[in-house]
Amino acid sequence: MSRERSKQPTESLDVTVSGGSMGGLFTGLALRSAGHDVTVHEQSTGRLRSRGAGIVAQRNVRRFLGRHAAAAPEEITTASSERRYLTRDGDVERSAAESMAFTSWDAVYRRLRAAFPDDRYRTGEEVVAADSETATARLADGTELSADLVVVAEGGQSSTRRDLFSDVDPEFAEYVAWRGVVSESDLSAAVVDAFDDRFVFYQGSNHLILAYFIPGDDGGTAPGTRRLNWVWYDSLERRDRTAVFTDAGGTERTVTVPPGRLRESVLDRQLDRAESELPPVFTTLVTETTDPFVQAIYDLTVPRMTVGRVCLLGDAAFVARPHTAAGTAKAAGDAVELRRELDRRETLGSALSAWDDARTEYGNRLVERGRRMGRERLGLGE
Ligand SMILES: Cc1cc2nc3c(=O)[nH]c(=O)nc-3n(C[C@H](O)[C@H](O)[C@H](O)COP(=O)(O)OP(=O)(O)OC[C@H]3O[C@@H](n4cnc5c(N)ncnc54)[C@H](O)[C@@H]3O)c2cc1C
C-alpha cells in the first residue's frame, strides 16, 4: 500500500494470509472478528488431511475454539487425570495427579475451517513472493495480491521466510520422533485400561515413549470411539539420517516420512527395537499401529518476526521441540496477540513492532525450553 507503515491506522486492514493450516486459520478468525478483511491462500488443493497425530489441547487453544469456532472443549478433547511412568517390565514406577486435555490435529482443523468463510479461503494458491514494502503477494500463476499486511503462516518449511532470511535454517537434533495412532477398538481391554484417564510414559536409556487418548477419526471422544496416540523419541545412534528419511519411493525427505511411506527395512528395525526395549503395553501399541511415521526433531528461530509489512507466524517463525507441546498453542497465541496489538495501537507500525518484540522473545524462550527438555529431562543428545 502507498501509505507509510508508521502512519497507517490499524482499522479495517486488508490482510493476505499465506498458508491455511492452524496458523493461517487462527489468524484469519482472530483478525476477522476485529473487523479486518482477511483472505487465506493455501497451496494445497482440497481439504488438508492430518498427518494422523494428536496434540495437547492447551488452554489458549480451547479458549480460542470456544470463542471463534463454537466448540465446547469437551466436544473435541479427551482428558487424563494422572501422569504415570512405567518400568521396562510394565509395572508402575511412579505416578502423580495431573489434569491434561488432548485432541487431534484433525478435530481442531475441522472446527477452525468450518468457522472460516469458504469464499475467503482459497486452495491451490501458492504464494511465491511477498514484497515487504508494499504488502503485495504474488501467486504461482502470476496474480498479484495487494494488501496492507501479509501474514506468512507457511509452516517450518516456509519459502517466504527463506526469501526474507536466507541464512536461517532448521537445526536438526540427533534424535527423531516415531509416531502413530491406534483405534482403541483394535486393542484389548487390558491395554485400553493401562492408558485410560492417564498420560503414560516410559523412559529408557536414550529414548522415551509416551501415549495418550485422542478423539477418534470421526472426532468422537466417548470411550470405545477414541484412538491412542503414541510418540516415541529415539536417538538415531549410529543410524544414518538419510536412510531413515528416504521413503518407500526412494525420495529423501527432510522433516517427516508420512504414514504409509516408511521403507519396510526401516520400519522392521524400529519394530524389533520396540519388542526388545519397551514395556509390553507400549510394544503392543507400536506393533498394532498400521502406519507409523517418523518426524525429525529440529529447532528453528528467526531474528525477528516482521519485515516491513510482512509478518511470520506459527511454525514459519519458530519451531520448538514437541516436548514443549506448544506448536499449535504458539500459533494461536501469535494470532491472538497480533489482533490485540492491532486493537491497542493506533498505527500499523507501532502494532507490528510491539507484536514482534513480544512474540520473538516468546519464540526464543520456547525453543530454548525445548532444547533443555531434550537434553536434561529426556537424556537425549542434541
Ligand atoms: C496437513 C497437516 C497436518 C498436520 N498434522 C499434525 C498432527 O497430526 N500433529 C501435530 O502435532 N502437528 C501437525 N501438523 C503441524 C501443526 O499444524 C503445526 O506444527 C502447528 O500447528 C503450527 O501450524 P502452522 O500453521 O504454523 O504450520 P503448518 O501446520 O505446517 O501449516 C503451514 C501451511 O502453509 C501451507 N503453505 C506452505 N507454503 C505455502 C505457500 N508458499 N503458499 C501457500 N500456502 C503455503 C502448507 O501447505 C500448510 O498448509 C500438521 C500440519 C499440516 C499442514
CSV table of C-alpha atoms and ligand atoms in Angstrom, one decimal:
chain,number,residue,atom,x,y,z
A,1,MET,CA,0.0,0.0,0.0
A,2,SER,CA,1.1,3.5,-0.6
A,3,ARG,CA,0.9,4.9,2.9
A,4,GLU,CA,3.9,4.6,5.3
A,5,ARG,CA,3.5,1.7,7.7
A,6,SER,CA,4.3,4.1,10.6
A,7,LYS,CA,1.4,6.3,9.8
A,8,GLN,CA,-1.3,3.8,8.7
A,9,PRO,CA,-4.2,3.5,11.2
A,10,THR,CA,-4.9,0.0,12.4
A,11,GLU,CA,-8.6,-0.1,11.4
A,12,SER,CA,-10.1,-2.3,8.7
A,13,LEU,CA,-6.9,-3.6,7.3
A,14,ASP,CA,-6.7,-5.7,4.2
A,15,VAL,CA,-4.8,-8.8,5.1
A,16,THR,CA,-3.3,-11.6,2.9
A,17,VAL,CA,-2.5,-14.8,4.7
A,18,SER,CA,-0.2,-17.3,3.1
A,19,GLY,CA,-0.9,-20.8,4.5
A,20,GLY,CA,-4.2,-22.2,5.5
A,21,SER,CA,-3.3,-24.7,8.3
A,22,MET,CA,-3.5,-23.8,12.0
A,23,GLY,CA,-1.6,-20.6,12.0
A,24,GLY,CA,-3.4,-19.2,8.9
A,25,LEU,CA,-6.9,-20.1,10.3
A,26,PHE,CA,-6.2,-18.8,13.8
A,27,THR,CA,-5.0,-15.5,12.2
A,28,GLY,CA,-8.0,-15.4,9.8
A,29,LEU,CA,-10.6,-15.9,12.5
A,30,ALA,CA,-8.9,-13.6,15.1
A,31,LEU,CA,-8.4,-10.7,12.6
A,32,ARG,CA,-11.8,-11.0,11.0
A,33,SER,CA,-13.5,-10.8,14.4
A,34,ALA,CA,-11.8,-7.4,14.9
A,35,GLY,CA,-13.2,-6.1,11.5
A,36,HIS,CA,-10.2,-6.8,9.3
A,37,ASP,CA,-10.7,-8.1,5.8
A,38,VAL,CA,-8.7,-11.4,5.6
A,39,THR,CA,-8.2,-13.8,2.7
A,40,VAL,CA,-6.3,-17.1,3.3
A,41,HIS,CA,-4.3,-18.6,0.4
A,42,GLU,CA,-3.4,-22.3,0.8
A,43,GLN,CA,-1.1,-24.0,-1.6
A,44,SER,CA,-2.7,-27.5,-1.2
A,45,THR,CA,-5.8,-28.4,-3.1
A,46,GLY,CA,-8.9,-29.6,-1.2
A,47,ARG,CA,-9.1,-30.2,2.5
A,48,LEU,CA,-5.9,-30.5,4.4
A,49,ARG,CA,-5.5,-34.0,5.9
A,50,SER,CA,-4.0,-34.8,9.2
A,51,ARG,CA,-0.6,-36.4,9.5
A,52,GLY,CA,-2.5,-38.6,11.8
A,53,ALA,CA,-1.4,-37.5,15.2
A,54,GLY,CA,-2.5,-36.0,18.4
A,55,ILE,CA,-1.8,-32.7,20.1
A,56,VAL,CA,-2.0,-31.5,23.7
A,57,ALA,CA,-5.0,-29.1,23.8
A,58,GLN,CA,-3.5,-26.2,25.7
A,59,ARG,CA,-5.9,-23.8,27.4
A,60,ASN,CA,-5.5,-20.9,24.9
A,61,VAL,CA,-6.4,-23.3,22.0
A,62,ARG,CA,-9.5,-24.5,23.9
A,63,ARG,CA,-10.4,-20.9,24.6
A,64,PHE,CA,-9.9,-19.8,21.0
A,65,LEU,CA,-12.1,-22.7,19.8
A,66,GLY,CA,-14.8,-21.8,22.2
A,67,ARG,CA,-14.7,-18.1,21.2
A,68,HIS,CA,-14.2,-18.3,17.5
A,69,ALA,CA,-15.3,-21.8,16.4
A,70,ALA,CA,-18.3,-22.5,18.7
A,71,ALA,CA,-16.6,-25.7,20.0
A,72,ALA,CA,-17.2,-26.6,23.6
A,73,PRO,CA,-13.9,-28.1,24.9
A,74,GLU,CA,-15.4,-31.4,25.9
A,75,GLU,CA,-16.7,-31.9,22.3
A,76,ILE,CA,-13.2,-32.2,20.9
A,77,THR,CA,-10.9,-33.2,23.7
A,78,THR,CA,-10.1,-36.3,25.8
A,79,ALA,CA,-8.8,-35.9,29.3
A,80,SER,CA,-6.4,-37.6,31.7
A,81,SER,CA,-6.1,-37.1,35.4
A,82,GLU,CA,-2.8,-38.9,36.1
A,83,ARG,CA,0.8,-38.9,34.8
A,84,ARG,CA,2.3,-42.3,35.1
A,85,TYR,CA,5.8,-43.7,34.4
A,86,LEU,CA,6.2,-47.4,33.8
A,87,THR,CA,9.2,-49.7,34.3
A,88,ARG,CA,10.6,-51.7,31.5
A,89,ASP,CA,8.6,-54.7,32.8
A,90,GLY,CA,5.4,-52.6,32.7
A,91,ASP,CA,5.0,-52.0,36.5
A,92,VAL,CA,4.1,-48.6,37.8
A,93,GLU,CA,7.4,-46.8,38.6
A,94,ARG,CA,5.8,-43.6,39.8
A,95,SER,CA,2.6,-41.5,39.2
A,96,ALA,CA,1.2,-38.1,40.1
A,97,ALA,CA,-2.1,-36.4,39.8
A,98,GLU,CA,-2.1,-34.1,36.7
A,99,SER,CA,-5.1,-32.9,34.6
A,100,MET,CA,-4.4,-32.8,30.8
A,101,ALA,CA,-6.6,-32.3,27.8
A,102,PHE,CA,-5.7,-33.8,24.4
A,103,THR,CA,-7.2,-33.5,20.9
A,104,SER,CA,-6.3,-34.4,17.3
A,105,TRP,CA,-5.0,-32.1,14.6
A,106,ASP,CA,-8.0,-33.1,12.5
A,107,ALA,CA,-10.6,-32.2,15.1
A,108,VAL,CA,-9.1,-28.7,15.6
A,109,TYR,CA,-8.6,-28.1,11.9
A,110,ARG,CA,-12.1,-29.1,11.0
A,111,ARG,CA,-13.6,-26.7,13.6
A,112,LEU,CA,-11.4,-23.8,12.5
A,113,ARG,CA,-12.0,-24.4,8.8
A,114,ALA,CA,-15.8,-24.7,9.3
A,115,ALA,CA,-15.8,-21.3,11.1
A,116,PHE,CA,-13.9,-19.5,8.4
A,117,PRO,CA,-15.9,-18.4,5.3
A,118,ASP,CA,-15.3,-20.5,2.1
A,119,ASP,CA,-15.1,-17.5,-0.2
A,120,ARG,CA,-12.2,-16.2,1.9
A,121,TYR,CA,-10.2,-19.5,1.9
A,122,ARG,CA,-8.6,-20.1,-1.5
A,123,THR,CA,-7.0,-23.5,-2.1
A,124,GLY,CA,-4.5,-24.4,-4.8
A,125,GLU,CA,-2.9,-20.9,-4.4
A,126,GLU,CA,0.8,-20.9,-3.7
A,127,VAL,CA,2.4,-17.6,-2.6
A,128,VAL,CA,5.7,-17.4,-4.4
A,129,ALA,CA,6.8,-13.9,-3.3
A,130,ALA,CA,5.9,-11.2,-0.8
A,131,ASP,CA,7.1,-7.6,-1.1
A,132,SER,CA,7.7,-6.3,2.4
A,133,GLU,CA,7.4,-2.6,1.4
A,134,THR,CA,4.1,-2.8,-0.5
A,135,ALA,CA,2.5,-5.9,1.1
A,136,THR,CA,2.0,-7.3,-2.3
A,137,ALA,CA,2.0,-11.1,-2.6
A,138,ARG,CA,2.5,-12.9,-5.9
A,139,LEU,CA,0.8,-16.3,-6.6
A,140,ALA,CA,2.4,-19.0,-8.7
A,141,ASP,CA,0.1,-18.2,-11.6
A,142,GLY,CA,1.4,-14.6,-11.6
A,143,THR,CA,-1.6,-13.0,-9.8
A,144,GLU,CA,-0.6,-10.0,-7.6
A,145,LEU,CA,-2.5,-9.5,-4.4
A,146,SER,CA,-2.3,-6.1,-2.9
A,147,ALA,CA,-3.0,-5.6,0.8
A,148,ASP,CA,-2.0,-3.7,4.0
A,149,LEU,CA,-0.4,-6.6,5.6
A,150,VAL,CA,0.9,-10.1,4.6
A,151,VAL,CA,0.9,-12.8,7.2
A,152,VAL,CA,3.1,-15.8,6.4
A,153,ALA,CA,1.8,-18.9,8.1
A,154,GLU,CA,3.6,-21.3,5.8
A,155,GLY,CA,4.9,-23.7,8.5
A,156,GLY,CA,8.5,-24.8,9.2
A,157,GLN,CA,9.5,-25.1,5.5
A,158,SER,CA,8.2,-21.6,4.6
A,159,SER,CA,9.7,-20.4,1.3
A,160,THR,CA,8.8,-16.7,2.1
A,161,ARG,CA,10.9,-17.0,5.3
A,162,ARG,CA,13.8,-18.3,3.2
A,163,ASP,CA,13.5,-15.3,0.9
A,164,LEU,CA,13.4,-12.9,3.9
A,165,PHE,CA,16.1,-14.6,6.0
A,166,SER,CA,18.3,-16.6,3.7
A,167,ASP,CA,20.7,-17.6,6.5
A,168,VAL,CA,18.0,-19.1,8.8
A,169,ASP,CA,18.0,-22.9,8.7
A,170,PRO,CA,16.4,-25.6,10.8
A,171,GLU,CA,19.0,-27.2,13.3
A,172,PHE,CA,18.5,-30.9,13.4
A,173,ALA,CA,18.8,-32.7,16.7
A,174,GLU,CA,20.3,-36.2,16.8
A,175,TYR,CA,17.0,-37.9,17.6
A,176,VAL,CA,13.7,-38.3,15.9
A,177,ALA,CA,10.0,-38.9,17.0
A,178,TRP,CA,8.4,-42.1,15.8
A,179,ARG,CA,4.6,-41.6,15.9
A,180,GLY,CA,1.4,-43.4,15.4
A,181,VAL,CA,-2.3,-43.9,16.4
A,182,VAL,CA,-4.3,-47.0,17.1
A,183,SER,CA,-8.1,-47.2,17.4
A,184,GLU,CA,-9.0,-48.4,20.9
A,185,SER,CA,-11.4,-50.8,19.4
A,186,ASP,CA,-8.4,-52.7,17.9
A,187,LEU,CA,-6.8,-53.1,21.4
A,188,SER,CA,-7.6,-55.5,24.2
A,189,ALA,CA,-9.4,-54.2,27.3
A,190,ALA,CA,-6.2,-54.7,29.3
A,191,VAL,CA,-4.2,-52.4,27.1
A,192,VAL,CA,-7.0,-49.8,27.0
A,193,ASP,CA,-7.2,-49.9,30.8
A,194,ALA,CA,-3.5,-49.3,31.1
A,195,PHE,CA,-3.9,-45.9,29.3
A,196,ASP,CA,-7.4,-44.9,30.2
A,197,ASP,CA,-7.5,-41.5,32.0
A,198,ARG,CA,-3.7,-41.4,32.0
A,199,PHE,CA,-0.7,-39.7,30.3
A,200,VAL,CA,1.7,-42.7,30.3
A,201,PHE,CA,5.5,-42.6,29.9
A,202,TYR,CA,8.4,-45.0,29.7
A,203,GLN,CA,11.9,-43.5,29.9
A,204,GLY,CA,14.6,-45.8,28.5
A,205,SER,CA,18.2,-45.0,28.0
A,206,ASN,CA,18.4,-42.5,25.2
A,207,HIS,CA,14.7,-42.9,24.3
A,208,LEU,CA,11.3,-42.0,25.7
A,209,ILE,CA,7.8,-43.1,24.7
A,210,LEU,CA,4.5,-41.6,25.8
A,211,ALA,CA,0.9,-42.1,24.9
A,212,TYR,CA,-2.5,-40.5,25.5
A,213,PHE,CA,-6.0,-40.9,24.1
A,214,ILE,CA,-7.2,-38.5,21.4
A,215,PRO,CA,-10.6,-38.3,19.6
A,216,GLY,CA,-11.4,-40.9,17.0
A,217,ASP,CA,-11.2,-40.5,13.3
A,218,ASP,CA,-14.7,-39.0,13.2
A,219,GLY,CA,-13.9,-36.8,16.2
A,220,GLY,CA,-15.7,-39.0,18.8
A,221,THR,CA,-14.5,-38.6,22.3
A,222,ALA,CA,-16.6,-41.2,24.1
A,223,PRO,CA,-14.8,-44.4,25.4
A,224,GLY,CA,-14.8,-47.0,22.6
A,225,THR,CA,-14.5,-44.5,19.8
A,226,ARG,CA,-11.2,-42.9,20.7
A,227,ARG,CA,-7.7,-43.5,19.4
A,228,LEU,CA,-4.4,-44.0,21.3
A,229,ASN,CA,-1.7,-41.6,20.2
A,230,TRP,CA,1.9,-42.5,20.9
A,231,VAL,CA,5.2,-40.6,20.4
A,232,TRP,CA,8.5,-42.4,20.7
A,233,TYR,CA,11.6,-40.1,20.9
A,234,ASP,CA,14.6,-42.2,19.9
A,235,SER,CA,18.2,-41.3,19.2
A,236,LEU,CA,19.5,-42.0,15.8
A,237,GLU,CA,22.6,-43.6,17.4
A,238,ARG,CA,24.6,-44.9,14.5
A,239,ARG,CA,21.7,-44.9,12.2
A,240,ASP,CA,22.0,-42.9,9.1
A,241,ARG,CA,19.5,-40.0,8.9
A,242,THR,CA,19.4,-40.3,5.2
A,243,ALA,CA,18.5,-44.0,5.4
A,244,VAL,CA,15.6,-43.3,7.8
A,245,PHE,CA,14.3,-40.3,5.9
A,246,THR,CA,14.4,-42.0,2.4
A,247,ASP,CA,10.9,-43.1,1.8
A,248,ALA,CA,9.4,-46.2,0.2
A,249,GLY,CA,9.6,-44.5,-3.2
A,250,GLY,CA,13.2,-43.6,-2.8
A,251,THR,CA,12.6,-39.9,-2.2
A,252,GLU,CA,14.8,-38.3,0.5
A,253,ARG,CA,12.7,-36.2,2.8
A,254,THR,CA,14.0,-33.7,5.4
A,255,VAL,CA,11.4,-33.4,8.1
A,256,THR,CA,8.9,-36.3,8.0
A,257,VAL,CA,8.2,-39.6,6.3
A,258,PRO,CA,4.4,-39.6,6.4
A,259,PRO,CA,2.1,-42.6,7.3
A,260,GLY,CA,2.4,-45.4,4.8
A,261,ARG,CA,5.7,-44.1,3.3
A,262,LEU,CA,8.3,-45.6,5.6
A,263,ARG,CA,10.6,-48.2,3.9
A,264,GLU,CA,10.0,-51.8,5.1
A,265,SER,CA,13.5,-52.3,6.4
A,266,VAL,CA,13.4,-49.0,8.4
A,267,LEU,CA,10.1,-49.9,9.9
A,268,ASP,CA,11.1,-53.5,10.7
A,269,ARG,CA,14.2,-52.3,12.5
A,270,GLN,CA,12.1,-50.0,14.7
A,271,LEU,CA,9.5,-52.7,15.4
A,272,ASP,CA,12.3,-55.0,16.5
A,273,ARG,CA,13.6,-52.3,18.8
A,274,ALA,CA,10.0,-51.9,20.2
A,275,GLU,CA,10.0,-55.7,21.0
A,276,SER,CA,13.3,-55.5,22.8
A,277,GLU,CA,13.2,-52.1,24.5
A,278,LEU,CA,9.7,-51.2,25.5
A,279,PRO,CA,7.3,-52.2,28.3
A,280,PRO,CA,4.8,-54.8,26.9
A,281,VAL,CA,1.8,-52.3,26.6
A,282,PHE,CA,3.9,-49.9,24.6
A,283,THR,CA,5.2,-52.7,22.4
A,284,THR,CA,1.6,-53.7,21.7
A,285,LEU,CA,0.7,-50.1,20.7
A,286,VAL,CA,3.7,-49.7,18.4
A,287,THR,CA,3.3,-53.1,16.7
A,288,GLU,CA,-0.5,-52.7,16.3
A,289,THR,CA,-0.1,-49.4,14.5
A,290,THR,CA,-1.0,-49.8,10.8
A,291,ASP,CA,1.0,-46.8,9.5
A,292,PRO,CA,3.6,-45.4,11.9
A,293,PHE,CA,5.6,-42.4,10.7
A,294,VAL,CA,8.7,-40.6,11.7
A,295,GLN,CA,9.4,-36.9,12.2
A,296,ALA,CA,12.8,-35.2,12.6
A,297,ILE,CA,13.3,-33.1,15.7
A,298,TYR,CA,14.7,-29.7,14.9
A,299,ASP,CA,14.9,-26.2,16.3
A,300,LEU,CA,14.1,-23.1,14.2
A,301,THR,CA,14.5,-19.5,15.2
A,302,VAL,CA,14.3,-16.2,13.3
A,303,PRO,CA,15.9,-12.9,14.3
A,304,ARG,CA,12.6,-11.1,14.1
A,305,MET,CA,9.0,-11.9,13.0
A,306,THR,CA,8.2,-8.8,10.9
A,307,VAL,CA,9.9,-7.3,7.9
A,308,GLY,CA,8.1,-4.2,6.8
A,309,ARG,CA,4.5,-5.2,6.1
A,310,VAL,CA,5.2,-8.9,6.2
A,311,CYS,CA,4.9,-11.0,9.4
A,312,LEU,CA,5.9,-14.6,10.0
A,313,LEU,CA,3.8,-16.6,12.5
A,314,GLY,CA,3.4,-20.1,13.9
A,315,ASP,CA,6.0,-22.6,12.7
A,316,ALA,CA,7.1,-20.3,9.9
A,317,ALA,CA,8.9,-18.3,12.6
A,318,PHE,CA,9.8,-20.6,15.4
A,319,VAL,CA,9.7,-24.4,15.8
A,320,ALA,CA,10.3,-25.7,19.3
A,321,ARG,CA,10.7,-29.4,20.0
A,322,PRO,CA,7.5,-31.3,20.5
A,323,HIS,CA,8.3,-31.9,24.2
A,324,THR,CA,7.0,-28.4,24.8
A,325,ALA,CA,3.6,-29.4,23.4
A,326,ALA,CA,3.3,-25.9,22.2
A,327,GLY,CA,3.3,-25.7,18.4
A,328,THR,CA,-0.5,-25.2,18.0
A,329,ALA,CA,-0.7,-23.1,21.1
A,330,LYS,CA,2.0,-20.8,19.9
A,331,ALA,CA,0.3,-20.4,16.5
A,332,ALA,CA,-2.9,-19.4,18.3
A,333,GLY,CA,-1.0,-17.1,20.7
A,334,ASP,CA,0.8,-15.4,17.8
A,335,ALA,CA,-2.6,-14.7,16.1
A,336,VAL,CA,-4.4,-13.6,19.2
A,337,GLU,CA,-1.6,-11.2,20.2
A,338,LEU,CA,-1.4,-9.8,16.7
A,339,ARG,CA,-5.1,-8.9,16.9
A,340,ARG,CA,-4.6,-7.5,20.4
A,341,GLU,CA,-1.7,-5.2,19.3
A,342,LEU,CA,-3.7,-4.0,16.3
A,343,ASP,CA,-6.7,-3.3,18.6
A,344,ARG,CA,-4.5,-1.5,21.1
A,345,ARG,CA,-2.2,0.7,18.9
A,346,GLU,CA,-3.0,3.5,16.6
A,347,THR,CA,-0.6,2.7,13.7
A,348,LEU,CA,0.3,-0.4,11.9
A,349,GLY,CA,4.0,0.3,12.5
A,350,SER,CA,3.7,0.5,16.3
A,351,ALA,CA,1.4,-2.5,16.5
A,352,LEU,CA,3.8,-4.7,14.5
A,353,SER,CA,6.8,-3.5,16.4
A,354,ALA,CA,5.2,-4.3,19.8
A,355,TRP,CA,3.9,-7.7,18.5
A,356,ASP,CA,7.3,-8.6,17.0
A,357,ASP,CA,9.2,-7.8,20.3
A,358,ALA,CA,6.9,-9.8,22.5
A,359,ARG,CA,6.4,-12.8,20.2
A,360,THR,CA,10.1,-13.1,19.2
A,361,GLU,CA,11.1,-13.2,22.8
A,362,TYR,CA,8.4,-15.8,23.5
A,363,GLY,CA,9.5,-17.9,20.5
A,364,ASN,CA,13.2,-17.8,21.6
A,365,ARG,CA,12.2,-18.8,25.1
A,366,LEU,CA,10.1,-21.7,23.8
A,367,VAL,CA,12.8,-23.1,21.6
A,368,GLU,CA,15.3,-22.9,24.5
A,369,ARG,CA,12.9,-24.7,26.7
A,370,GLY,CA,12.5,-27.5,24.1
A,371,ARG,CA,16.3,-27.9,23.9
A,372,ARG,CA,16.6,-28.1,27.6
A,373,MET,CA,13.8,-30.7,27.9
A,374,GLY,CA,15.5,-32.8,25.2
A,375,ARG,CA,18.9,-32.5,26.9
A,376,GLU,CA,18.0,-32.7,30.6
A,377,ARG,CA,14.7,-34.4,31.1
A,378,LEU,CA,14.8,-37.0,28.4
A,379,GLY,CA,18.5,-37.8,28.4
A,380,LEU,CA,18.6,-37.5,24.6
A,381,GLY,CA,21.6,-35.9,22.9
A,382,GLU,CA,21.4,-32.9,20.6
B,1,LIG,C1,-1.7,-31.2,6.7
B,1,LIG,C2,-1.0,-31.0,8.1
B,1,LIG,C3,-1.2,-32.0,9.1
B,1,LIG,C4,-0.6,-31.8,10.4
B,1,LIG,N1,-0.8,-32.8,11.3
B,1,LIG,C5,-0.3,-32.6,12.5
B,1,LIG,C6,-0.5,-33.6,13.5
B,1,LIG,O1,-1.2,-34.6,13.3
B,1,LIG,N2,0.0,-33.4,14.8
B,1,LIG,C7,0.8,-32.3,15.0
B,1,LIG,O2,1.3,-32.1,16.1
B,1,LIG,N3,1.1,-31.3,14.1
B,1,LIG,C8,0.5,-31.5,12.8
B,1,LIG,N4,0.8,-30.5,11.9
B,1,LIG,C9,1.7,-29.4,12.2
B,1,LIG,C10,1.0,-28.3,13.0
B,1,LIG,O3,-0.2,-27.8,12.3
B,1,LIG,C11,2.0,-27.2,13.3
B,1,LIG,O4,3.1,-27.7,13.9
B,1,LIG,C12,1.4,-26.1,14.2
B,1,LIG,O5,0.1,-26.2,14.5
B,1,LIG,C13,1.7,-24.7,13.6
B,1,LIG,O6,0.9,-24.5,12.4
B,1,LIG,P1,1.3,-23.6,11.2
B,1,LIG,O7,0.0,-23.2,10.5
B,1,LIG,O8,2.2,-22.6,11.6
B,1,LIG,O9,2.2,-24.5,10.2
B,1,LIG,P2,1.7,-25.8,9.4
B,1,LIG,O10,0.7,-26.6,10.1
B,1,LIG,O11,2.9,-26.5,8.9
B,1,LIG,O12,1.0,-25.2,8.1
B,1,LIG,C14,1.6,-24.5,7.0
B,1,LIG,C15,0.6,-24.4,5.9
B,1,LIG,O13,1.1,-23.5,4.9
B,1,LIG,C16,0.9,-24.0,3.6
B,1,LIG,N5,1.9,-23.4,2.8
B,1,LIG,C17,3.3,-23.5,2.8
B,1,LIG,N6,3.9,-22.7,1.9
B,1,LIG,C18,2.9,-22.0,1.3
B,1,LIG,C19,2.9,-21.1,0.2
B,1,LIG,N7,4.1,-20.6,-0.3
B,1,LIG,N8,1.7,-20.6,-0.2
B,1,LIG,C20,0.6,-21.0,0.3
B,1,LIG,N9,0.5,-22.0,1.3
B,1,LIG,C21,1.7,-22.4,1.8
B,1,LIG,C22,1.1,-25.5,3.8
B,1,LIG,O14,0.6,-26.3,2.8
B,1,LIG,C23,0.4,-25.7,5.1
B,1,LIG,O15,-1.0,-26.0,5.0
B,1,LIG,C24,0.2,-30.7,10.6
B,1,LIG,C25,0.4,-29.7,9.6
B,1,LIG,C26,-0.2,-29.9,8.3
B,1,LIG,C27,0.0,-28.8,7.3
